[in-house]
mmCIF file of C-alpha atoms in Angstrom:
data_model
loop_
_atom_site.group_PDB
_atom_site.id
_atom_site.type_symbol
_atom_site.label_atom_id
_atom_site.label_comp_id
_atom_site.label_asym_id
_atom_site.label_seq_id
_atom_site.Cartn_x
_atom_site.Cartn_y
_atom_site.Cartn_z
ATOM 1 C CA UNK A 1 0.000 0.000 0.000
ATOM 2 C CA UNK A 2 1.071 3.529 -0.974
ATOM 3 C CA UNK A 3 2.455 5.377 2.001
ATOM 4 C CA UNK A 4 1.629 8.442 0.261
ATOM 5 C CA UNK A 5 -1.968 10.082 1.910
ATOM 6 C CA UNK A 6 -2.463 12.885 -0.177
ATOM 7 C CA UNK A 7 -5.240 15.202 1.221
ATOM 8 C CA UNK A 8 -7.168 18.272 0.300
ATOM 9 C CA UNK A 9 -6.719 20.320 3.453
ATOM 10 C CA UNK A 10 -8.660 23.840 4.062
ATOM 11 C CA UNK A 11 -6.257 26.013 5.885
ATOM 12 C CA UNK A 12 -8.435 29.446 6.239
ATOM 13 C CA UNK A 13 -11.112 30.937 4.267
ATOM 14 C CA UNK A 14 -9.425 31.107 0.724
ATOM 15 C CA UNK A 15 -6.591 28.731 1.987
ATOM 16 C CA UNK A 16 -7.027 25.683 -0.153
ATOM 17 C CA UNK A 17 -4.059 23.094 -0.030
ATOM 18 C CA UNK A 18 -2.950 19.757 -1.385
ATOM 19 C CA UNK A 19 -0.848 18.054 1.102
ATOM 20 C CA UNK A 20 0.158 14.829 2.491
ATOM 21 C CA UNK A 21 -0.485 13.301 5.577
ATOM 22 C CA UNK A 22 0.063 9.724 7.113
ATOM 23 C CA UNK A 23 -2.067 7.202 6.564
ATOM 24 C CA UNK A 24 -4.492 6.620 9.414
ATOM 25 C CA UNK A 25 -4.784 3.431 11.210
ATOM 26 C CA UNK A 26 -8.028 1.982 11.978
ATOM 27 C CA UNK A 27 -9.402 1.660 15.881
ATOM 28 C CA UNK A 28 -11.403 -1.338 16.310
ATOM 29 C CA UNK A 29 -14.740 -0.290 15.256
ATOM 30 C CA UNK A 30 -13.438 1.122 12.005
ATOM 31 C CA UNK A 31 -12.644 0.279 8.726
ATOM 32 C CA UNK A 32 -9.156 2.003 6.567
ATOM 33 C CA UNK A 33 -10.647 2.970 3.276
ATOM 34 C CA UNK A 34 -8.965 3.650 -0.305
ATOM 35 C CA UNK A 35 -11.088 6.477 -1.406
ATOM 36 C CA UNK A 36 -12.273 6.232 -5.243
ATOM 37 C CA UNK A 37 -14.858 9.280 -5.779
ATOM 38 C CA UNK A 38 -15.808 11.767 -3.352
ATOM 39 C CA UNK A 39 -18.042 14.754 -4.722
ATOM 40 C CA UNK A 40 -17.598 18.715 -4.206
ATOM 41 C CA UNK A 41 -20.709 19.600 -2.329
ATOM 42 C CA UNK A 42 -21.950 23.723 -1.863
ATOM 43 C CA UNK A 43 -20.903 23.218 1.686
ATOM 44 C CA UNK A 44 -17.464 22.205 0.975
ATOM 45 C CA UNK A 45 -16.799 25.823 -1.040
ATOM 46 C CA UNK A 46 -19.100 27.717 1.163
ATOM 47 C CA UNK A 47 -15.966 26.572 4.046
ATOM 48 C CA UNK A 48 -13.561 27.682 1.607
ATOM 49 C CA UNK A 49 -14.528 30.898 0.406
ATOM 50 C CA UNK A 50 -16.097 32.416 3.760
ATOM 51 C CA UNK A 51 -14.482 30.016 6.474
ATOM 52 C CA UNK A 52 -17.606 29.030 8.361
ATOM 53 C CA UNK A 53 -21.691 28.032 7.881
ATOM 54 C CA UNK A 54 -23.579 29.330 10.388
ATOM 55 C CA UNK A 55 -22.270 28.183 13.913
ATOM 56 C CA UNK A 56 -19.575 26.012 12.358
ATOM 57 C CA UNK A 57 -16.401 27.834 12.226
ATOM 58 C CA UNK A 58 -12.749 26.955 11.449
ATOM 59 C CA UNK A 59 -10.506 27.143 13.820
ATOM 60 C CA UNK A 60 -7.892 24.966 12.726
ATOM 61 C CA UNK A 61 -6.663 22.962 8.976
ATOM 62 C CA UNK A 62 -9.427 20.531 7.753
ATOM 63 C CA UNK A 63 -9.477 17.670 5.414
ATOM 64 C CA UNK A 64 -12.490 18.850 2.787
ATOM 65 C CA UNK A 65 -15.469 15.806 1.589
ATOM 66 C CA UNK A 66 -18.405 14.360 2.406
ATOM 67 C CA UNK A 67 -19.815 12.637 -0.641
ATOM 68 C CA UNK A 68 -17.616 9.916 -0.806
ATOM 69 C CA UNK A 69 -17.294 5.807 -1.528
ATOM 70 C CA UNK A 70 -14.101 3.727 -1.678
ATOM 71 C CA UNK A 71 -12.849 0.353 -0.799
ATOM 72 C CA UNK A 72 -11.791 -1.204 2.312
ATOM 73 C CA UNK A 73 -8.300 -2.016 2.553
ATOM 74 C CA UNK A 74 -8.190 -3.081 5.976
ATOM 75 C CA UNK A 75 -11.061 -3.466 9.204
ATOM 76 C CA UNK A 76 -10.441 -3.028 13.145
ATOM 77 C CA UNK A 77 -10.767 -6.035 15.441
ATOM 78 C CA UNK A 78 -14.032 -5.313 16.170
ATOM 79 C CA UNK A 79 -15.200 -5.190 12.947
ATOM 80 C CA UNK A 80 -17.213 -8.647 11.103
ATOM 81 C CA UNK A 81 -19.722 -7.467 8.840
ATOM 82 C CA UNK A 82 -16.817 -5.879 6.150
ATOM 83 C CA UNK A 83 -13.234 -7.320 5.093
ATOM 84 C CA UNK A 84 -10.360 -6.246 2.732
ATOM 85 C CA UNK A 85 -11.813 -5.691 -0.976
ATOM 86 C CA UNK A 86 -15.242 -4.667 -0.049
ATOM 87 C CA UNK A 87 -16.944 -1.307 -1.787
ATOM 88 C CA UNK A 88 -18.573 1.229 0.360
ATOM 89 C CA UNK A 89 -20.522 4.114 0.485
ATOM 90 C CA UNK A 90 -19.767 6.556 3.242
ATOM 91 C CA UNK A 91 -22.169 8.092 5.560
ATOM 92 C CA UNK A 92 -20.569 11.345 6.948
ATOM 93 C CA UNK A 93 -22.779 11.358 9.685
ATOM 94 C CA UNK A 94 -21.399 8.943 13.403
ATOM 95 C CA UNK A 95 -23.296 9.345 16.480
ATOM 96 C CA UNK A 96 -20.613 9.903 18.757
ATOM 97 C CA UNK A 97 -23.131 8.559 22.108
ATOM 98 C CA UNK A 98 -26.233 6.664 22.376
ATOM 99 C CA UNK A 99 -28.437 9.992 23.457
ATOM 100 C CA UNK A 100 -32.308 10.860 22.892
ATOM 101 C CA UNK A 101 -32.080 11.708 19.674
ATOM 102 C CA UNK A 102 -29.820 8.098 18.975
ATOM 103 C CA UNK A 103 -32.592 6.201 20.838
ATOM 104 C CA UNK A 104 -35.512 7.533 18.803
ATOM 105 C CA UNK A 105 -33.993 7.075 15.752
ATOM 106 C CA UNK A 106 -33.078 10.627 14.562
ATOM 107 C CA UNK A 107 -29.681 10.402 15.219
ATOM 108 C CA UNK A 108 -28.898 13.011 12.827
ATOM 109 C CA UNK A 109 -30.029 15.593 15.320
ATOM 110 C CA UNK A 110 -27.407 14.838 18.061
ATOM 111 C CA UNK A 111 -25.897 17.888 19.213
ATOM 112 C CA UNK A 112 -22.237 15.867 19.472
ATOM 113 C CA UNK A 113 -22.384 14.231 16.117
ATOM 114 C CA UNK A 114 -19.201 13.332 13.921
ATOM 115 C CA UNK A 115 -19.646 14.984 10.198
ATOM 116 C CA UNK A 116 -16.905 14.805 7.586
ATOM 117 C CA UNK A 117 -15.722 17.822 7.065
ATOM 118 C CA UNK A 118 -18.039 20.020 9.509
ATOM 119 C CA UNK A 119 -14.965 21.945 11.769
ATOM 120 C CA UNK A 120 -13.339 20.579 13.882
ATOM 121 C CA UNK A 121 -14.051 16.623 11.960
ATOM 122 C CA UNK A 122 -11.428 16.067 8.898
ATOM 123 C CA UNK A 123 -13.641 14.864 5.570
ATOM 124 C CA UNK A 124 -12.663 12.242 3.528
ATOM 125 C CA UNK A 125 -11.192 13.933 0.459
ATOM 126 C CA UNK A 126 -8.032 11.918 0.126
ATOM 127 C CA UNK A 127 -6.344 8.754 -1.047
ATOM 128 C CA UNK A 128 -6.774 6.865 2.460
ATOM 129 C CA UNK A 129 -9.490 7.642 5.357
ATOM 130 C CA UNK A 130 -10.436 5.602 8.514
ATOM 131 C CA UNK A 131 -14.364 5.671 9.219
ATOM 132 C CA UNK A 132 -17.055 3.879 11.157
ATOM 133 C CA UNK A 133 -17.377 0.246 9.614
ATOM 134 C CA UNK A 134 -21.071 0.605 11.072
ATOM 135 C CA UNK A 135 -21.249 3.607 8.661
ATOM 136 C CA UNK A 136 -19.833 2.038 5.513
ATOM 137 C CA UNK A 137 -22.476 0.405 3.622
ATOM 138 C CA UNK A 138 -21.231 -2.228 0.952
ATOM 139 C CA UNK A 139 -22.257 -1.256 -2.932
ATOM 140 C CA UNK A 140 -23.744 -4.281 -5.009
ATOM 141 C CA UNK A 141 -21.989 -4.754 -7.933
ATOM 142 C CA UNK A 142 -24.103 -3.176 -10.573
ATOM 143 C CA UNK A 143 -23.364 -0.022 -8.188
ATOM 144 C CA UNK A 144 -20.057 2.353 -9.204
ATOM 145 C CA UNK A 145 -18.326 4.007 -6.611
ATOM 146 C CA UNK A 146 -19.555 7.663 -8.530
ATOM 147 C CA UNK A 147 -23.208 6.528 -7.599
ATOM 148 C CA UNK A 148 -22.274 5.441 -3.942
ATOM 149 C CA UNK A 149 -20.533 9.197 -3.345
ATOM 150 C CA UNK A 150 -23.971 10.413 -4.786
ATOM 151 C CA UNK A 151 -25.871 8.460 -2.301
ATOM 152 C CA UNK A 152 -25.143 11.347 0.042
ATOM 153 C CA UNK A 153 -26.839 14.292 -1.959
ATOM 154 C CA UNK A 154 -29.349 11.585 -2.636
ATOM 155 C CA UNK A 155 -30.134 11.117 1.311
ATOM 156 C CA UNK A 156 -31.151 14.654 1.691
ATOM 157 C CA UNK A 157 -33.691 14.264 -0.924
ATOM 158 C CA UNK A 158 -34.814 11.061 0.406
ATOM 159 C CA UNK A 159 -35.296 12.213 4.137
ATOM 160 C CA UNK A 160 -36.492 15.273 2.589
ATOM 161 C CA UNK A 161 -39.281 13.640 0.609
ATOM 162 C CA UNK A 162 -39.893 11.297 3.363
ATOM 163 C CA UNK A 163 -40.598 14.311 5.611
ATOM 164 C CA UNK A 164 -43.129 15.683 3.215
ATOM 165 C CA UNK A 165 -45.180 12.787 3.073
ATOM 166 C CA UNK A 166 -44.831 12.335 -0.638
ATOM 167 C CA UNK A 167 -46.678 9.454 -1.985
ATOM 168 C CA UNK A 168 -48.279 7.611 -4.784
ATOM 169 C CA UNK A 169 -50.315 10.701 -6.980
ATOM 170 C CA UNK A 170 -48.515 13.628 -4.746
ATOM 171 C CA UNK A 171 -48.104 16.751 -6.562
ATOM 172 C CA UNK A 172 -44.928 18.840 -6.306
ATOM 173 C CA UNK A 173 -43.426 21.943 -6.697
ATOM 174 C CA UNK A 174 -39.174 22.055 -6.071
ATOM 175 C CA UNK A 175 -37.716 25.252 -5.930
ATOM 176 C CA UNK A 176 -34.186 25.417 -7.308
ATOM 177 C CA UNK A 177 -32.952 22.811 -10.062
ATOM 178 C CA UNK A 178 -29.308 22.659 -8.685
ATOM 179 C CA UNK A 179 -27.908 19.312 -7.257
ATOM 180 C CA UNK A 180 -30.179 18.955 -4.380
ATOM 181 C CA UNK A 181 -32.901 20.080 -6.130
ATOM 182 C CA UNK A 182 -32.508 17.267 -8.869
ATOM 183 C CA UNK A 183 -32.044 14.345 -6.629
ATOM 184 C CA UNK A 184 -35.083 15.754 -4.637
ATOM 185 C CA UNK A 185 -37.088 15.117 -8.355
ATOM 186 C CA UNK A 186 -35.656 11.722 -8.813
ATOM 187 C CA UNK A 187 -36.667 10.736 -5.234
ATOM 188 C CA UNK A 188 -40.262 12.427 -5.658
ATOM 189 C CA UNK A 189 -40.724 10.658 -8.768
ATOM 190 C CA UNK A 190 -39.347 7.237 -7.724
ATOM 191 C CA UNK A 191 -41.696 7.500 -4.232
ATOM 192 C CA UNK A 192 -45.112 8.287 -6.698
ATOM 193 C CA UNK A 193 -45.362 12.014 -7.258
ATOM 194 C CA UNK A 194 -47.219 12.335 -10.621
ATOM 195 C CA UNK A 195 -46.649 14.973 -11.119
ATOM 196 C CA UNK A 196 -43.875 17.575 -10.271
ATOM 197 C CA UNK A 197 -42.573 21.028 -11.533
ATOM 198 C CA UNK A 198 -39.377 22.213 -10.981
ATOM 199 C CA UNK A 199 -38.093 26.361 -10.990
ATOM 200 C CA UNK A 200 -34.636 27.468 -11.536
ATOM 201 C CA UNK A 201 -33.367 30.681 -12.833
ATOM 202 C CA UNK A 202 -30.981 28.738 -15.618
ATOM 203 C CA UNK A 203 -32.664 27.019 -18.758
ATOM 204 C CA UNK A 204 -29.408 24.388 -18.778
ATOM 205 C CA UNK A 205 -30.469 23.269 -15.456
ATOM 206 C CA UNK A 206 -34.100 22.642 -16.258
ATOM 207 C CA UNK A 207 -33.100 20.960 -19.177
ATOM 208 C CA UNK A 208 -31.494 18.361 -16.901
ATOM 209 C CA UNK A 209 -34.376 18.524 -14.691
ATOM 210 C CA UNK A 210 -36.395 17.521 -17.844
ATOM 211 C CA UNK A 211 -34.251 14.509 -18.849
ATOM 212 C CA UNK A 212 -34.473 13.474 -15.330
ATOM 213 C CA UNK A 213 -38.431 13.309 -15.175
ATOM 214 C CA UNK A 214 -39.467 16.980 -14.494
ATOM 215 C CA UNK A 215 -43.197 17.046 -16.175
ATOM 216 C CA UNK A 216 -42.979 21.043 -16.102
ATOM 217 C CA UNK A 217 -40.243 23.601 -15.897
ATOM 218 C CA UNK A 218 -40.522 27.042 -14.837
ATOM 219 C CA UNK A 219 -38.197 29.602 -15.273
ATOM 220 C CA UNK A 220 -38.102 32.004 -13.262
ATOM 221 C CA UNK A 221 -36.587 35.921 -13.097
ATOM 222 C CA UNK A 222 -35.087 37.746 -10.419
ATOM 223 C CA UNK A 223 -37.468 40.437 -10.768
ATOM 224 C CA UNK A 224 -40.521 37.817 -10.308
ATOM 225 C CA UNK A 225 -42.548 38.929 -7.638
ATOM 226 C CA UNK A 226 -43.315 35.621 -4.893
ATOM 227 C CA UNK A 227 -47.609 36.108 -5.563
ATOM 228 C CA UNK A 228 -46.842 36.321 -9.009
ATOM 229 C CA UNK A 229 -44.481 33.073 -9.447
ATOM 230 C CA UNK A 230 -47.149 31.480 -7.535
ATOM 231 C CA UNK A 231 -50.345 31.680 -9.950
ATOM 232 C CA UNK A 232 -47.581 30.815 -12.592
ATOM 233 C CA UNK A 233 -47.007 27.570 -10.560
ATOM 234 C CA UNK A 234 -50.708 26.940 -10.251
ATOM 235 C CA UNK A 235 -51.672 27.756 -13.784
ATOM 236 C CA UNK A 236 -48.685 25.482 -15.358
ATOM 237 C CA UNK A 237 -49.972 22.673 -12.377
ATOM 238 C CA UNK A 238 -53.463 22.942 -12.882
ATOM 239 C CA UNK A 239 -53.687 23.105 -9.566
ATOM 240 C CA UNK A 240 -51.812 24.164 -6.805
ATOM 241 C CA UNK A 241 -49.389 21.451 -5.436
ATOM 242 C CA UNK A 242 -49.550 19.669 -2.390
ATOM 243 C CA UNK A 243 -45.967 19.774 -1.250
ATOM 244 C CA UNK A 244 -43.131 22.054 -1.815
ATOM 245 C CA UNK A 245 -39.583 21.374 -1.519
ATOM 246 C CA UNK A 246 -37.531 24.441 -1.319
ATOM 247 C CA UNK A 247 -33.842 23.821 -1.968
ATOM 248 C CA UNK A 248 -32.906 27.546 -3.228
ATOM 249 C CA UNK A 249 -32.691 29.049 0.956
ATOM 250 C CA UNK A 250 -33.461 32.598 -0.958
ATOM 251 C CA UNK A 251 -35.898 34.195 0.698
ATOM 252 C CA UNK A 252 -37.906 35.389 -2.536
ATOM 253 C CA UNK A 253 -38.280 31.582 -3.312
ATOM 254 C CA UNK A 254 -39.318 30.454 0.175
ATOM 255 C CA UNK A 255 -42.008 33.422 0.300
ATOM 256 C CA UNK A 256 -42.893 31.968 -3.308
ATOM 257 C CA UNK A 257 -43.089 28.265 -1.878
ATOM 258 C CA UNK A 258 -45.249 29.175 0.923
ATOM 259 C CA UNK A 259 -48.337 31.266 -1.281
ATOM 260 C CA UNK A 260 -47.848 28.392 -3.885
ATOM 261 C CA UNK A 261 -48.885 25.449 -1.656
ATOM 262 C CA UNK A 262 -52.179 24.558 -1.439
ATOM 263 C CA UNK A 263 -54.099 24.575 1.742
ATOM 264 C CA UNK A 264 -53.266 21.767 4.309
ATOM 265 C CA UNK A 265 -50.696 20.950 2.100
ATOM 266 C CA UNK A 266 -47.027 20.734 3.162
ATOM 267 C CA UNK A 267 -43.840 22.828 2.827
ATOM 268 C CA UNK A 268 -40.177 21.352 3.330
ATOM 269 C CA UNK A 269 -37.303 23.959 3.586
ATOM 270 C CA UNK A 270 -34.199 22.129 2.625
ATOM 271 C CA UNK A 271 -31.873 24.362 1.010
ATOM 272 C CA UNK A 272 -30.443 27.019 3.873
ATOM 273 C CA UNK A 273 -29.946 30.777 3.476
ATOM 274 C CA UNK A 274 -29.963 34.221 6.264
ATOM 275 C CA UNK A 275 -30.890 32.922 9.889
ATOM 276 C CA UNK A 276 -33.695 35.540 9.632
ATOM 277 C CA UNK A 277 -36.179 35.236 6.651
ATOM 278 C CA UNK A 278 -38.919 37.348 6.401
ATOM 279 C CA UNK A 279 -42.380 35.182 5.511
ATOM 280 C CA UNK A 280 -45.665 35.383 4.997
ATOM 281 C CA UNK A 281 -46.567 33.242 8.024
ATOM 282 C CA UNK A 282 -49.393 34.103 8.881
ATOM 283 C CA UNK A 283 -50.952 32.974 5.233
ATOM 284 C CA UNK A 284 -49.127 29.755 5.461
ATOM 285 C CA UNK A 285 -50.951 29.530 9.303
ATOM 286 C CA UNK A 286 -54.470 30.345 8.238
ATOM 287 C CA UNK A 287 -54.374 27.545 5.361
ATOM 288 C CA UNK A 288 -52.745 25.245 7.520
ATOM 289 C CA UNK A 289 -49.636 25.076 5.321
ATOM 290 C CA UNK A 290 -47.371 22.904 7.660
ATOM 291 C CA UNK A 291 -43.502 24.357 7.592
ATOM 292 C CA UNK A 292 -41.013 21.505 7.924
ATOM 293 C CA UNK A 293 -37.457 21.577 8.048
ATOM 294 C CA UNK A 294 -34.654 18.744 7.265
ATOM 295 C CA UNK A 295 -30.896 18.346 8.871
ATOM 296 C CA UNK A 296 -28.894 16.106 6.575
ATOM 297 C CA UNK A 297 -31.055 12.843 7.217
ATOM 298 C CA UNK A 298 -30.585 9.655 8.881
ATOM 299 C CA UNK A 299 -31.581 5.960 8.216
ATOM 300 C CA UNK A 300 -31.549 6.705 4.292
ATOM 301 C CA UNK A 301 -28.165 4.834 3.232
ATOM 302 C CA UNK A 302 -30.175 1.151 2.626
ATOM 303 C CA UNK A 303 -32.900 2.760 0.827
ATOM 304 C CA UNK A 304 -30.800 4.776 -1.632
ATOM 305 C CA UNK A 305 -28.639 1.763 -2.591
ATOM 306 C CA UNK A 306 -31.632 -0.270 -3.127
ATOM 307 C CA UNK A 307 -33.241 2.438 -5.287
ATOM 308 C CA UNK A 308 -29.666 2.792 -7.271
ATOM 309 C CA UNK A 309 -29.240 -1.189 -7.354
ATOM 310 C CA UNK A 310 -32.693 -1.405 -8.733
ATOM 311 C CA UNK A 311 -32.679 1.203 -11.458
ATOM 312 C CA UNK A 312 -35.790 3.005 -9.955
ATOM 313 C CA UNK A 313 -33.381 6.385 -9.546
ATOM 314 C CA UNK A 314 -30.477 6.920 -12.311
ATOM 315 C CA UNK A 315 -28.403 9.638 -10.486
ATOM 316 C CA UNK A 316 -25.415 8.657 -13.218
ATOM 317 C CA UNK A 317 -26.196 12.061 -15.342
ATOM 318 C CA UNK A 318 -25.525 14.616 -12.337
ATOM 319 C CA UNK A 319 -21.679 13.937 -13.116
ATOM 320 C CA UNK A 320 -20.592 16.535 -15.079
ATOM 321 C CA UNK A 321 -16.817 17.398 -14.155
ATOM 322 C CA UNK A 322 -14.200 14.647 -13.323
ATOM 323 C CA UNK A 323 -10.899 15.749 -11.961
ATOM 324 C CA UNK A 324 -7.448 13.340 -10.436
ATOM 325 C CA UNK A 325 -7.501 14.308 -6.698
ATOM 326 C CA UNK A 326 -3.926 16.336 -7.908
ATOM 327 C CA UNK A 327 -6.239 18.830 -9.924
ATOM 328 C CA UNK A 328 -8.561 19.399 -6.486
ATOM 329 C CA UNK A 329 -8.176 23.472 -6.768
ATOM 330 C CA UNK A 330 -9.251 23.580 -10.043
ATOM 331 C CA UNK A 331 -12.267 21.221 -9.258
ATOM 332 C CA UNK A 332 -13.106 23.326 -6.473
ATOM 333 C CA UNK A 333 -12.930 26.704 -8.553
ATOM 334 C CA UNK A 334 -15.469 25.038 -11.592
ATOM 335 C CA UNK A 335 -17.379 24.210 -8.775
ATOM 336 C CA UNK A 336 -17.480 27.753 -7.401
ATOM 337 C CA UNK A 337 -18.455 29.403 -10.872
ATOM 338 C CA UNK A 338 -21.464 26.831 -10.888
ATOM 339 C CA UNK A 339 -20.307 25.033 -13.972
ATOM 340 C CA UNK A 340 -22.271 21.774 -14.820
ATOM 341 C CA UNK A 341 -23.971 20.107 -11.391
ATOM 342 C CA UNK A 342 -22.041 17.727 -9.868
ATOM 343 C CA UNK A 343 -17.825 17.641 -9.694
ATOM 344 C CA UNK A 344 -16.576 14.241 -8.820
ATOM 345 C CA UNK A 345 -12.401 13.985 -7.542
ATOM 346 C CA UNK A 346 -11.050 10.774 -8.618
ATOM 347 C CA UNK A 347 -8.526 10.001 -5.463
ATOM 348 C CA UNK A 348 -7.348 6.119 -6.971
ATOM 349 C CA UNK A 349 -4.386 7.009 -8.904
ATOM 350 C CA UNK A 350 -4.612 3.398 -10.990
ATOM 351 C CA UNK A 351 -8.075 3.647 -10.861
ATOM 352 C CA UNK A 352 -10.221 6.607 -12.495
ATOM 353 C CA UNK A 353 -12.981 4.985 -13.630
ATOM 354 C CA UNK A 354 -16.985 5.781 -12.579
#
């Protein structure tokens, strides 16, 4: 095994590095992994161009990546369920105590959580990285290591469309047709939705939407007023929809997601913008729109790999970009300009393959 851990290491906001670092050695619950693919998430240039999200600061260098798979190269002594050879999917997201929140089964919500590549916890953006073997979840073989780093992006869509109570004959409305957006149609569509229309401010990205199963695209202007984007929504619907899945975090668009719902119907706010938002609550209250929010997502890791395995959800087409782990920066800054949807790092030198 290469001794050689090279790592993609955020030193300050704007501080980007490639450098190397040992290679880990696994405790007894864990499993050393070979990364393959590991995706640039929003998050992960959010850190680097402005240092923090929200309460999360950096204080100190970090290992970038959360959208990762690999293959195990070797397990702890603890570990029986994985051995040498086997492909995994990574969820970011370890429990670090068995609390409330662990107990009742949304263990996503513990306050002392482990998240790649939330400060102070190193990602997984590098040729080797030790995890959790109870977080590793072995890919089938008609599964590619690209779709098992997608699985994460997928699992936000998943827990957010579980959350909404979509269903067989559901009507939907997402805001925003970037990458959480899109696997939030796929999911929608794969659960029952018949129908669901999707807004974005760029045609390219509706035109993905539309390969990917979008019956109606909308787009939309900056200068659109929230009312007025609404009756569009209702008069391209025929109705207005039941659920809404915001994944923009603009304020204009969650405003627009709230009038556009129909009454008793539900509204999910996934995508995350200014801690204060001014809404039209008291509309939303009167019609009994019910305002939802998701964090990540847990328990969603089995279902996404059965959906891939099964070729109910083809997430294959969000890869636009592939770059060798060596060309990170420059994956990073096509990332940051918002070309294409998804950028996948290839971190297996002999192996660059999907």
């Amino acid at each position: 095994m290469a001794q050689e851990n090279l790592s993609v290491v955020l030193h300050a906001k704007g501080d980007l590095r490639l450098e190397t670092r040992p290679v880990p050695e696994p405790g007894p619950n864990e499993v050393l992994l070979q990364m393959h693919s590991v995706g640039i998430c929003g998050s992960d240039v959010h850190y680097w161009q402005n240092g923090r999200i929200g309460d999360f600061v950096l204080k100190k260098p970090m290992v970038l990546g959360h959208e990762a798979a690999g293959r195990v190269v070797k397990v702890g002594s603890a570990v029986t369920h994985l051995k040498p050879g086997d492909r995994v999917a990574i969820e970011p997201g370890v429990p670090r105590e068995m609390d409330e929140f662990f107990k009742g089964g949304q263990y996503n919500l513990s306050p002392t959580i482990f998240f790649c590549a939330t400060p102070p916890d190193d990602g997984n953006l590098c040729r080797y990285y030790t995890h959790s073997a109870n977080f590793c979840y072995k890919l089938p073989d008609n599964v590619t290591f690209e779709e098992g780093a997608l699985i994460e992006p997928l699992s936000v869509g998943i827990h957010a469309c579980r959350r909404a109570g979509v269903t067989l004959g559901s009507t939907v409305l997402i805001c925003g047709a970037g990458p959480i957006g899109l696997v939030s149609l796929l999911v929608a569509k794969a659960m029952g939705a018949s129908k669901v229309i999707i807004t974005d401010l760029f045609a390219e990205r509706l035109g993905m939407a539309k390969e990917l199963g979008a019956d109606f695209q909308l787009t939309v202007k900056k200068d659109d007023g929230p009312q007025q984007l609404a009756k569009k929504v209702e008069d391209t619907l025929g109705a207005q929809p039941q659920i809404t899945i915001e994944c923009t975090g603009v304020e204009s668009c969650i405003q627009t997601a709230l009038y556009a719902t129909r009454s008793g119907g539900v509204v999910m706010l996934v995508g995350l913008g200014a801690p204060m938002t001014t809404v039209p609550l008291v509309n939303a209250a009167v019609r009994e729109v019910d305002i939802r929010g998701v964090f990540r997502y847990c328990n969603t890791w089995p279902m996404a790999i059965a959906m891939l395995s099964s070729g109910k959800v083809n997430v294959k087409p969000l890869v636009t970009h592939r770059f060798p782990l060596e060309q990170a920066v420059q994956a990073f800054e096509t990332t940051r300009q918002g070309l294409g949807i998804k950028v996948m790092l290839k971190c297996d030198k002999n192996d660059q393959n999907p």
